[in-house]
Short mmCIF file of C-alpha atoms in Angstrom, two decimals:
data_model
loop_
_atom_site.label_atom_id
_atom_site.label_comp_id
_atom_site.label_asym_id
_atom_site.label_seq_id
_atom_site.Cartn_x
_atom_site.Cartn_y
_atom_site.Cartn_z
CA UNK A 1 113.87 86.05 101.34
CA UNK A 2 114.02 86.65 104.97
CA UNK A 3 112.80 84.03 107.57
CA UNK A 4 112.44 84.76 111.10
CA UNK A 5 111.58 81.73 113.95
CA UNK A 6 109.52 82.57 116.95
CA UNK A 7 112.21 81.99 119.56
CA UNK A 8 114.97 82.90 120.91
CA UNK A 9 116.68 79.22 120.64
CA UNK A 10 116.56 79.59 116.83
CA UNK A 11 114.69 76.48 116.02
CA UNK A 12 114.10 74.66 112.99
CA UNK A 13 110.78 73.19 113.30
CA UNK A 14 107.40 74.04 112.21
CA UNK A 15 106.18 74.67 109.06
CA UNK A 16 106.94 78.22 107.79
CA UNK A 17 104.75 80.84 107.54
CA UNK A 18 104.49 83.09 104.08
CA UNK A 19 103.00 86.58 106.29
CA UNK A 20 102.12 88.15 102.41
CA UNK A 21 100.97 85.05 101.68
CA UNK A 22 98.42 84.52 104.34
CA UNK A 23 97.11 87.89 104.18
CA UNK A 24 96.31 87.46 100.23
CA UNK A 25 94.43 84.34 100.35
CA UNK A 26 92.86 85.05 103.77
CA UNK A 27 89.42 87.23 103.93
CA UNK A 28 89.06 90.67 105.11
CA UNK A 29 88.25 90.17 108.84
CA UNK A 30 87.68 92.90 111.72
CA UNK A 31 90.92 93.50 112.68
CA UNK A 32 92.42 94.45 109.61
CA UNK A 33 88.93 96.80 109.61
CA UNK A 34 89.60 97.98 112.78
CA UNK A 35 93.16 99.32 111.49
CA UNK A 36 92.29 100.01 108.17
CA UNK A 37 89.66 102.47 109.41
CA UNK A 38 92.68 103.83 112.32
CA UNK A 39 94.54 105.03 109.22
CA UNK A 40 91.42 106.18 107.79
CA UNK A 41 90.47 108.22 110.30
CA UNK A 42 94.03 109.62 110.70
CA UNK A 43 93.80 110.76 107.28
CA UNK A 44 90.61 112.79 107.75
CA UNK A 45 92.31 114.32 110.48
CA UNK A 46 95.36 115.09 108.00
CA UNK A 47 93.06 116.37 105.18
CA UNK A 48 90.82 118.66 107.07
CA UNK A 49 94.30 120.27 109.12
CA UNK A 50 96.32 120.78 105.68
CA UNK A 51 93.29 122.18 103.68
CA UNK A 52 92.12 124.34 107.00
CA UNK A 53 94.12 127.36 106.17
CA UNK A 54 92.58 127.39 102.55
CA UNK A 55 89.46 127.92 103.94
CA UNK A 56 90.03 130.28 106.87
CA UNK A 57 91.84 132.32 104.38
CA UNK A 58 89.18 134.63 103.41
CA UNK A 59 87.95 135.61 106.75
CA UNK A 60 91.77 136.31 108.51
CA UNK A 61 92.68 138.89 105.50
CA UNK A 62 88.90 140.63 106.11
CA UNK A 63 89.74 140.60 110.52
CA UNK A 64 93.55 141.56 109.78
CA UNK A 65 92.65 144.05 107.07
CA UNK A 66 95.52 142.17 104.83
CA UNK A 67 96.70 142.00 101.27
CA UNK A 68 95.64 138.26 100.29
CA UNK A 69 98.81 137.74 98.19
CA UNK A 70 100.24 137.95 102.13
CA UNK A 71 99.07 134.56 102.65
CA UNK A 72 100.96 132.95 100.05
CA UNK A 73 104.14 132.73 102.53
CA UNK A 74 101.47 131.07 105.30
CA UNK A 75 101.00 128.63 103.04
CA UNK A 76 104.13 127.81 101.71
CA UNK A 77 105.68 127.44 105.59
CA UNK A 78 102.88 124.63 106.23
CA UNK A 79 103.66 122.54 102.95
CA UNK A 80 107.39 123.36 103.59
CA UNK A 81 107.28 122.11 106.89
CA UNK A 82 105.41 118.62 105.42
CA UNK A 83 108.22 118.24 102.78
CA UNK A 84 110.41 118.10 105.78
CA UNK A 85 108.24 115.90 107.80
CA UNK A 86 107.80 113.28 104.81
CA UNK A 87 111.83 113.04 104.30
CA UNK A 88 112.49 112.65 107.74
CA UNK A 89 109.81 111.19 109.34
CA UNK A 90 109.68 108.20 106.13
CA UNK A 91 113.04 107.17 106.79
CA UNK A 92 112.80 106.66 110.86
CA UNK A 93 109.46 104.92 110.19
CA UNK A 94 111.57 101.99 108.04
CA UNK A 95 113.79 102.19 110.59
CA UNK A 96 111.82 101.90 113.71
CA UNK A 97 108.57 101.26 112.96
CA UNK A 98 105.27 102.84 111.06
CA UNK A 99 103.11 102.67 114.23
CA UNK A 100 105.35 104.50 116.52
CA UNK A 101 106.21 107.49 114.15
CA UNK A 102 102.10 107.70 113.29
CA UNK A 103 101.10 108.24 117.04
CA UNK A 104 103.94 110.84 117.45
CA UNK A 105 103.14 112.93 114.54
CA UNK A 106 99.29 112.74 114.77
CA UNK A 107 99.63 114.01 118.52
CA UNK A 108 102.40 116.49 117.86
CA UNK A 109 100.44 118.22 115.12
CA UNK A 110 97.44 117.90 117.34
CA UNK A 111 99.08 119.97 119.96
CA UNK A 112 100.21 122.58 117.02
CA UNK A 113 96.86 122.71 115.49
CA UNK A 114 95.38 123.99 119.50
CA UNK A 115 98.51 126.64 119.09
CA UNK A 116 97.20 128.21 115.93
CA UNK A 117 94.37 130.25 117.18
CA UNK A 118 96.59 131.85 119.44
CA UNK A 119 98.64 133.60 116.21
CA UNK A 120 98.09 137.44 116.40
CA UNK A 121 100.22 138.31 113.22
CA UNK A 122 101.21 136.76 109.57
CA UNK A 123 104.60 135.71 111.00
CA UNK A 124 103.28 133.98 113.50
CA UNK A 125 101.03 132.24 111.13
CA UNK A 126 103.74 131.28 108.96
CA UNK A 127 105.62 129.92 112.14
CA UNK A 128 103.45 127.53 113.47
CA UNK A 129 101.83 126.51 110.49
CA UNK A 130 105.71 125.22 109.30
CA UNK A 131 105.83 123.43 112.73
CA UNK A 132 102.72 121.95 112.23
CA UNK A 133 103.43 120.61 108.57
CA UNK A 134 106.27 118.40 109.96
CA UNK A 135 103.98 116.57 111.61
CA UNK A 136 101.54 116.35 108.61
CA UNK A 137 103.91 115.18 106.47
CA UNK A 138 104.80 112.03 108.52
CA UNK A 139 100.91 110.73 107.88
CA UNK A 140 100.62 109.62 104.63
CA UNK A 141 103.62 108.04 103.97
CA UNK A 142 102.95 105.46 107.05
CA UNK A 143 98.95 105.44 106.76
CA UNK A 144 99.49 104.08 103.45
CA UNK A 145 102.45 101.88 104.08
CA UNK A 146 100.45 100.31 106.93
CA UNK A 147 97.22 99.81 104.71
CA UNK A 148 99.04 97.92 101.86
CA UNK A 149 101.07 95.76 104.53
CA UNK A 150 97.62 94.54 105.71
CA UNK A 151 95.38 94.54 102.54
CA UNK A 152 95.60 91.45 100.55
CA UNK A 153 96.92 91.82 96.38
CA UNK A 154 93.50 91.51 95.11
CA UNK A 155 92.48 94.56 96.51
CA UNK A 156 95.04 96.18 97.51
CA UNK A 157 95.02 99.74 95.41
CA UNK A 158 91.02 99.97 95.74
CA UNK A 159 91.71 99.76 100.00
CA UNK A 160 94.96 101.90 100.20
CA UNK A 161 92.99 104.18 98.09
CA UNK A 162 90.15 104.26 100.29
CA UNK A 163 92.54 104.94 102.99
CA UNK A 164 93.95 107.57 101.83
CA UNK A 165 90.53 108.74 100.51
CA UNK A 166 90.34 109.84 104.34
CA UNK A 167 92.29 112.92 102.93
CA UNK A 168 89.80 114.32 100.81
CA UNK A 169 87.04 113.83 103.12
CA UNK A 170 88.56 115.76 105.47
CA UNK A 171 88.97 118.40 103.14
CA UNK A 172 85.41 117.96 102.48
CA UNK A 173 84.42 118.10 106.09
CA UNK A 174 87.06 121.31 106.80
CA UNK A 175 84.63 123.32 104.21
CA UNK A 176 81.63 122.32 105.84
CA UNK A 177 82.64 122.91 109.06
CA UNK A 178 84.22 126.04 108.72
CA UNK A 179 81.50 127.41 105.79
CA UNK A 180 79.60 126.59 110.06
CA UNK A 181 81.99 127.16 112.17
CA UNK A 182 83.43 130.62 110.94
CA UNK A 183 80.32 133.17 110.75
CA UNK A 184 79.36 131.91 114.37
CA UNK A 185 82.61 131.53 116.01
CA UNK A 186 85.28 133.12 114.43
CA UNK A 187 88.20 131.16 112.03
CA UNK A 188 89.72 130.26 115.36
CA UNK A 189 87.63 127.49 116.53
CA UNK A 190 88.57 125.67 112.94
CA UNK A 191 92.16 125.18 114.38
CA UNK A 192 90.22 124.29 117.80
CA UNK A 193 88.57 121.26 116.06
CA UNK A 194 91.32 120.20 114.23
CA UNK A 195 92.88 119.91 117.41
CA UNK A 196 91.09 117.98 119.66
CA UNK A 197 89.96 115.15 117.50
CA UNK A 198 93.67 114.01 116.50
CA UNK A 199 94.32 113.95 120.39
CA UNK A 200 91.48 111.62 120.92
CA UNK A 201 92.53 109.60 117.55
CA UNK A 202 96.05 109.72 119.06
CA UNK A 203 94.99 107.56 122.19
CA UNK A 204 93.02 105.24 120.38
CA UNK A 205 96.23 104.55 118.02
CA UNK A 206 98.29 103.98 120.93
CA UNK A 207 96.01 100.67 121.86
CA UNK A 208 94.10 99.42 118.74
CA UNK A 209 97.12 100.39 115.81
CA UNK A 210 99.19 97.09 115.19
CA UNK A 211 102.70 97.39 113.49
CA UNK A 212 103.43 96.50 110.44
CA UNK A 213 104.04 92.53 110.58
CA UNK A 214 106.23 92.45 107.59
CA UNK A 215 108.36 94.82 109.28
CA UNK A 216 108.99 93.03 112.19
CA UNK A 217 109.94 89.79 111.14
CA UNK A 218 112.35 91.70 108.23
CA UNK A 219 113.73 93.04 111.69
CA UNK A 220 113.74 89.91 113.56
CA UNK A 221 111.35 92.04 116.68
CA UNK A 222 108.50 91.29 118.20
CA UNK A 223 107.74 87.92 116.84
CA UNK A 224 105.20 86.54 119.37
CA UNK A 225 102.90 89.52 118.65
CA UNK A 226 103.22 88.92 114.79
CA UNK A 227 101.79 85.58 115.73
CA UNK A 228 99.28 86.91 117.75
CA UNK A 229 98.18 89.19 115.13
CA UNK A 230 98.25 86.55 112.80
CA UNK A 231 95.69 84.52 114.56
CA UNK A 232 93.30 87.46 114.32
CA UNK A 233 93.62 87.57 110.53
CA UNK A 234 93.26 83.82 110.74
CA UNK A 235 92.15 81.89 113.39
CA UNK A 236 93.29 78.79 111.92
CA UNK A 237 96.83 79.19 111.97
CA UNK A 238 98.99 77.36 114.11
CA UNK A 239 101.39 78.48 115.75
CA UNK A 240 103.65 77.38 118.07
CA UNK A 241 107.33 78.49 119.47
CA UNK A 242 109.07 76.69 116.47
CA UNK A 243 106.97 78.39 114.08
CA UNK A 244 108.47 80.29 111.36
CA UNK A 245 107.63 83.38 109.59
CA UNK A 246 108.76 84.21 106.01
CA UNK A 247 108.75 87.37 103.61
CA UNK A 248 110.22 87.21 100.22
CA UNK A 249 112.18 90.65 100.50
CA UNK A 250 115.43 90.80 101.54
CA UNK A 251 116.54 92.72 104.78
CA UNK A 252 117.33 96.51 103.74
CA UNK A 253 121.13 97.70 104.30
CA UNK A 254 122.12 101.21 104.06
CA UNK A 255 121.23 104.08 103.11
CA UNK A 256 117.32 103.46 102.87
CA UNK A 257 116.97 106.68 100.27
CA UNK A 258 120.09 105.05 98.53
CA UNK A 259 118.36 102.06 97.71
CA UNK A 260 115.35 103.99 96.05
CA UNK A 261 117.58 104.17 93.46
CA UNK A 262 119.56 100.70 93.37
CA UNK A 263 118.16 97.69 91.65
CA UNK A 264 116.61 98.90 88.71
CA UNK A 265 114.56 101.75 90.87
CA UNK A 266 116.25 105.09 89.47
CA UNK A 267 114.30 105.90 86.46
CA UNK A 268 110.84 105.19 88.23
CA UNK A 269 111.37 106.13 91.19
CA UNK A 270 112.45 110.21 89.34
CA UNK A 271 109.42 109.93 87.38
CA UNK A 272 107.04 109.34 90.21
CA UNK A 273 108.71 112.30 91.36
CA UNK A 274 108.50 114.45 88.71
CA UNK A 275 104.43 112.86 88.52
CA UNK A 276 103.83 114.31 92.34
CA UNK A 277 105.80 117.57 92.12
CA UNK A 278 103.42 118.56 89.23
CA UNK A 279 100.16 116.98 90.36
CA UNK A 280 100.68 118.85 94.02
CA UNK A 281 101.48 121.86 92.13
CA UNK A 282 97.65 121.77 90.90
CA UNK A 283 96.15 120.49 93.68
CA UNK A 284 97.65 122.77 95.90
CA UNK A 285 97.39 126.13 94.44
CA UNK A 286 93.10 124.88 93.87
CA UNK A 287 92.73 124.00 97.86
CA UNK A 288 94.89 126.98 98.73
CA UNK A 289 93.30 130.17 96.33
CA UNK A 290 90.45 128.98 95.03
CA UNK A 291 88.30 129.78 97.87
CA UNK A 292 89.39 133.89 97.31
CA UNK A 293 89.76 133.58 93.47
CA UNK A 294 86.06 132.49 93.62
CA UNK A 295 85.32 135.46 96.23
CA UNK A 296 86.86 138.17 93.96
CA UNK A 297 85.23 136.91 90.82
CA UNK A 298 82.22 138.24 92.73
CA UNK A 299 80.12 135.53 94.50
CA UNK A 300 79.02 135.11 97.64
CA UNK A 301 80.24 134.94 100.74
CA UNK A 302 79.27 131.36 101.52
CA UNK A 303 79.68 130.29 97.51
CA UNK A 304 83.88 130.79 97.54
CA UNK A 305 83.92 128.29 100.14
CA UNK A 306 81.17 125.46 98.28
CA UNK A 307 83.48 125.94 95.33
CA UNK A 308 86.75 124.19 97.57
CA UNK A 309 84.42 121.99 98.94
CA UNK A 310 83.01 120.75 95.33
CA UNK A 311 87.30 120.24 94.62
CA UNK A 312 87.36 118.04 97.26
CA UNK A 313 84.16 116.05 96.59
CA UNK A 314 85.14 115.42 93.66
CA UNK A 315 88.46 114.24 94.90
CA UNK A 316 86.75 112.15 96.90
CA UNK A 317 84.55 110.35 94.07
CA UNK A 318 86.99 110.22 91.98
CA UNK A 319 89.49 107.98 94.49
CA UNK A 320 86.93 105.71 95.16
CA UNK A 321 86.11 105.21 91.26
CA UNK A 322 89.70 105.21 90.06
CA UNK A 323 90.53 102.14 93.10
CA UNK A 324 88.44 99.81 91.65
CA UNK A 325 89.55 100.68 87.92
CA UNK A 326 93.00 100.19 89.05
CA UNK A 327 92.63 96.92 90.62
CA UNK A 328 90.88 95.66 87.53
CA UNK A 329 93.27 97.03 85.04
CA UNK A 330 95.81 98.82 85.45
CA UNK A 331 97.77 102.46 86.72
CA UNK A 332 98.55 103.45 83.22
CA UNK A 333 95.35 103.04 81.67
CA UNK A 334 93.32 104.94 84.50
CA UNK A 335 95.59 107.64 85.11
CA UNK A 336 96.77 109.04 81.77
CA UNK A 337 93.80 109.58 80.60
CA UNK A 338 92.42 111.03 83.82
CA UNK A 339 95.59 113.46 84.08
CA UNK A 340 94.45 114.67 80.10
CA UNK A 341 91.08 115.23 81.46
CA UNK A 342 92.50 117.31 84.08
CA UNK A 343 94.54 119.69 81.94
CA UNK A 344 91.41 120.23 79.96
CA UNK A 345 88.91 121.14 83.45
CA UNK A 346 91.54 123.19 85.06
CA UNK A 347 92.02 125.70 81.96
CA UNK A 348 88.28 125.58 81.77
CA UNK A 349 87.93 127.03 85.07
CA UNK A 350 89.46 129.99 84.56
CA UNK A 351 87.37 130.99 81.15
CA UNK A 352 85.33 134.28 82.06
CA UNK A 353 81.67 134.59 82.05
CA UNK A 354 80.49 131.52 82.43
CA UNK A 355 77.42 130.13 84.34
CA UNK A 356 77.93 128.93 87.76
CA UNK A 357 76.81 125.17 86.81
CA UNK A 358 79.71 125.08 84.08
CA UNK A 359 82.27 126.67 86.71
CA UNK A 360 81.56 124.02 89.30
CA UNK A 361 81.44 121.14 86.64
CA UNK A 362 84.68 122.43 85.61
CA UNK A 363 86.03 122.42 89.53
CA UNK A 364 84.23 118.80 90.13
CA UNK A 365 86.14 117.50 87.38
CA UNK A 366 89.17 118.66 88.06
CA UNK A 367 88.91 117.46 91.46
CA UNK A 368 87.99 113.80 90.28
CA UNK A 369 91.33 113.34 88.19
CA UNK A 370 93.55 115.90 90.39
CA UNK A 371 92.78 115.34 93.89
CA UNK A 372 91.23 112.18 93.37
CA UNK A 373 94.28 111.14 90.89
CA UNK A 374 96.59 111.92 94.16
CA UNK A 375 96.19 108.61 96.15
CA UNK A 376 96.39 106.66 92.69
CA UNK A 377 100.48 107.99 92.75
CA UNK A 378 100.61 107.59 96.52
CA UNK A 379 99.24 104.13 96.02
CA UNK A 380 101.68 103.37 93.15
CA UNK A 381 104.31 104.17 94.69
CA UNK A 382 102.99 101.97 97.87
CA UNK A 383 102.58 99.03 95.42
CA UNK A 384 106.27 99.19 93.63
CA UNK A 385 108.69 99.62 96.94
CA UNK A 386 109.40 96.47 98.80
CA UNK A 387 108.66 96.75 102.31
CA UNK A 388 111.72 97.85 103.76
CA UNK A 389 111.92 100.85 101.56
CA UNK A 390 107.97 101.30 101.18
CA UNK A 391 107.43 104.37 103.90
CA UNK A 392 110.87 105.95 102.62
CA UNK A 393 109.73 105.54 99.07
CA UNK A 394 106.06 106.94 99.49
CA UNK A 395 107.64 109.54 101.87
CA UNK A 396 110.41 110.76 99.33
CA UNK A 397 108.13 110.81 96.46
CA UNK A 398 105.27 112.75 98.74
CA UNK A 399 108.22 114.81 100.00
CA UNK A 400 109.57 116.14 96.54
CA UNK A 401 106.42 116.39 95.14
CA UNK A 402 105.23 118.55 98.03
CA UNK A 403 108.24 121.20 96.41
CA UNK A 404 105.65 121.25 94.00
CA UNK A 405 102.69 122.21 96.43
CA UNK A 406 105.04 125.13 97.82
CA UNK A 407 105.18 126.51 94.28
CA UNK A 408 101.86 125.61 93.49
CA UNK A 409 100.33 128.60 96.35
CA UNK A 410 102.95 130.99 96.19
CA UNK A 411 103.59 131.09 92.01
CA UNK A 412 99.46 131.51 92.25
CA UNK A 413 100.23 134.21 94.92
CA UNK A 414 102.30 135.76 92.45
CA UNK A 415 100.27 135.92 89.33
CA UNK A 416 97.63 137.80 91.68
CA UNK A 417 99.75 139.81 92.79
CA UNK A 418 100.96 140.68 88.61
CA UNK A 419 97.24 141.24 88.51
CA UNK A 420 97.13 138.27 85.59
CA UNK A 421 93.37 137.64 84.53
CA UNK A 422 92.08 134.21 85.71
CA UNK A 423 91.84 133.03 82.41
CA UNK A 424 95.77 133.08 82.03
CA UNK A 425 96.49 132.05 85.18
CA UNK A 426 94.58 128.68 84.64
CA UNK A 427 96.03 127.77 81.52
CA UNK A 428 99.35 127.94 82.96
CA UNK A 429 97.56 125.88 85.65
CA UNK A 430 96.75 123.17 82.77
CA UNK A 431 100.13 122.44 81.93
CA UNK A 432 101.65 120.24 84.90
CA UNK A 433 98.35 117.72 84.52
CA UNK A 434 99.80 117.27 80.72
CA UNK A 435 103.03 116.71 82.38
CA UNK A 436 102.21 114.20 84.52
CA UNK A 437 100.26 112.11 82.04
CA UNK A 438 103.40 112.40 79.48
CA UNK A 439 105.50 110.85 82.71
CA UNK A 440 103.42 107.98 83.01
CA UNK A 441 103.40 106.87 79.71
CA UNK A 442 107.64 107.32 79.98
CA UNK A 443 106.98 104.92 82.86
CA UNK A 444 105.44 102.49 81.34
CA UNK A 445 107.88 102.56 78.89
CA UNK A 446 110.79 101.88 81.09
CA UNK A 447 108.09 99.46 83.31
CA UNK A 448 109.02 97.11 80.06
CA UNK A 449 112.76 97.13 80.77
CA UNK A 450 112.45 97.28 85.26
CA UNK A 451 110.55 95.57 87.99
CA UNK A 452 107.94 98.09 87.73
CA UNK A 453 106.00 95.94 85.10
CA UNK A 454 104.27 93.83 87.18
CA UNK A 455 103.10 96.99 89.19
CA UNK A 456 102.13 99.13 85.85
CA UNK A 457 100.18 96.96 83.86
CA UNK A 458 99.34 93.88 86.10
#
């Protein structure tokens, strides 16, 4: 337990202050809104950049008169470059700070996004899109972080998960916009979009984001704004310059990727990353290539495009839904059977000669339990890692599962390329969803002998 006084002099007085405490039992006022819907909005931002080259795809390999298994490498550099960006960027975060590392990466990416159009060959592409995935990849990880720090117990899975439902609705809105955008004004003004808004979102951050309070009194910084903060969550508080603040974690030392594995945290902590590296393998190679998969099985050309947007609306449902389920019962018994359903929808989708209602069933569903099962793992994670390891530990599990949404695109790049049938290629598609369902149930397993029980099955 870690307290922290509200002076320099050290005093002793005043009665202390229990910052997770306070936030549980108090109500969800407007300035935890206010940030909540920051990281929210950041997230949109992230979604609709990361899914944007999935849907400009189609139309750069019809301009650049391209092979489409030529893409695969564009896409891989991007979710490289987020891998990278969630590793680092995680660990500086709970080092300095979530809210200084989120500004920095949502205006850096900004600026990279504006760079995009300006590409004029494949290696170009497969440059800047790299440089703008370490950006990216810094998002999540601190979005999240920041959204649990501020939501109280109660509710805290259904609001991180409608945080980081942001993600999918941008996704959403990056296939409406460019199913708009692209026939009037080229694939360019896509990247020109997802450019300017982050800029603008990057400003407001600077004066309306708070830092996580938590944080700073773990770091002894900054301890008149935590109160000041605190009287906007609760305007009854008193404070005064004796007052204390507490938080029942200990102060991290060392290594902060070290300690994801000290205390009882090695055997969860691999098998959340095993559970991302096979989920982003799915979700990744169905934002990336379903879009032209769809377009070669012979629809239209505005269909292809509905089909990725129907993944991510789906997604989007099925974070909302699975929240609420969450908070009322528990991660294993929403997400097992929700990864099971997935393996089932994604080898449907590849079946041949079916009607174009049963197709985009089959796509809605998978979306609900892939996509949508996403922020349930990001949220898990956010829930089991104490605070000073909480961006690292949603960071490192993003970041290794995001090896997983490398393969995903390019091993999909390569079965086109073998010229396998879509039928095959979508069973093989099935399997990681069984995976990650067999993983969970392993975790609950060890959840029995590890601090992760209260987390699991609370």
């Amino acid at each position: 337990m870690v307290i922290a006084t509200n002076s320099r002099s050290n005093a002793n007085g005043g009665s202390p202050i229990d910052i997770p405490a306070l936030i549980d039992r108090s109500r969800i006022g407007g300035f935890q809104i206010v940030m909540l819907t920051l990281c929210a909005i950041c997230l949109i931002i992230d979604g609709f950049d990361v899914q944007a080259m999935g849907y400009v795809a189609p139309a750069i390999i019809q301009e650049w008169g391209i092979a489409k298994a030529n893409l695969g490498p564009v896409f891989g550099a991007g979710l490289f470059g987020m891998l990278l960006g969630s590793l680092c960027f995680s660990i500086l975060a709970d080092r300095i700070g979530r809210r200084p590392v989120l500004i920095a990466a949502t205006l850096f990416f900004a600026a990279c996004m504006l760079l995009t159009p300006l590409a004029g060959s494949v290696q170009q592409l497969i440059a800047l899109r790299f440089v703008t995935g370490l950006g990216l990849g810094a998002i999540m990880p601190n979005a999240m972080a920041l959204a649990g720090e501020y939501s109280p117990l109660r509710k805290r899975v259904t609001l991180m998960m409608l945080v980081s439902c942001g993600f999918t609705l941008g996704a959403v809105l990056g296939g409406l916009l460019s199913a708009a955008l692209i026939p009037r004004f080229g694939w360019q003004s896509v990247f020109h979009v997802g450019g300017i808004v982050p800029l603008v979102i990057g400003v407001l951050m600077f004066f309306l984001l708070p830092e996580s309070m938590q944080f700073l009194v773990l770091r002894g910084k900054r301890l008149e704004q935590v109160g000041k903060w605190l009287r906007r969550i609760d305007s009854t508080v008193v404070i005064n310059q004796d007052t204390r603040y507490v938080v029942n974690e200990k102060a991290g030392k060392g290594a902060p990727v070290l300690q994801l594995f000290q205390e009882g945290r090695a055997k969860v902590t691999i098998l959340l990353w095993i559970i991302n590296f096979m989920n982003l393998v799915n979700l990744y190679f169905l934002s990336n290539w379903l879009p032209t998969i769809a377009k070669d099985a012979g629809l239209s050309t505005a269909t292809p495009v509905m089909a990725g947007t129907t993944l991510q609306i789906g997604g989007t449902l099925g974070t909302l839904i699975m929240g609420q389920l969450i908070d009322r019962s528990s991660f294993r018994r929403v997400l097992i059977p929700v990864f099971l359903i997935a393996g089932v929808a994604v080898a449907l989708i590849g079946r041949p000669e079916v009607s174009l209602l049963f197709l985009f069933t089959s796509i809605f569903v998978a979306g609900f339990c892939i996509v949508g099962g996403q922020p349930a793992v990001n949220a898990l994670a956010g829930t089991y890692y104490p605070t000073t390891l909480r961006s690292t530990g949603i960071g490192w599990s993003l970041g290794v599962g995001r090896i997983g949404s490398i393969v995903g695109p390019v091993l999909g790049g390569e079965l086109i390329r073998l010229n396998w049938p879509n039928s095959s290629i979508f069973i093989v598609l099935a399997v990681p969803a069984l995976v990650s369902a067999v993983m969970l149930m392993l975790m609950q397993e060890t959840s029995q002998r590890s601090k992760a029980q209260a987390v699991i099955a609370h």
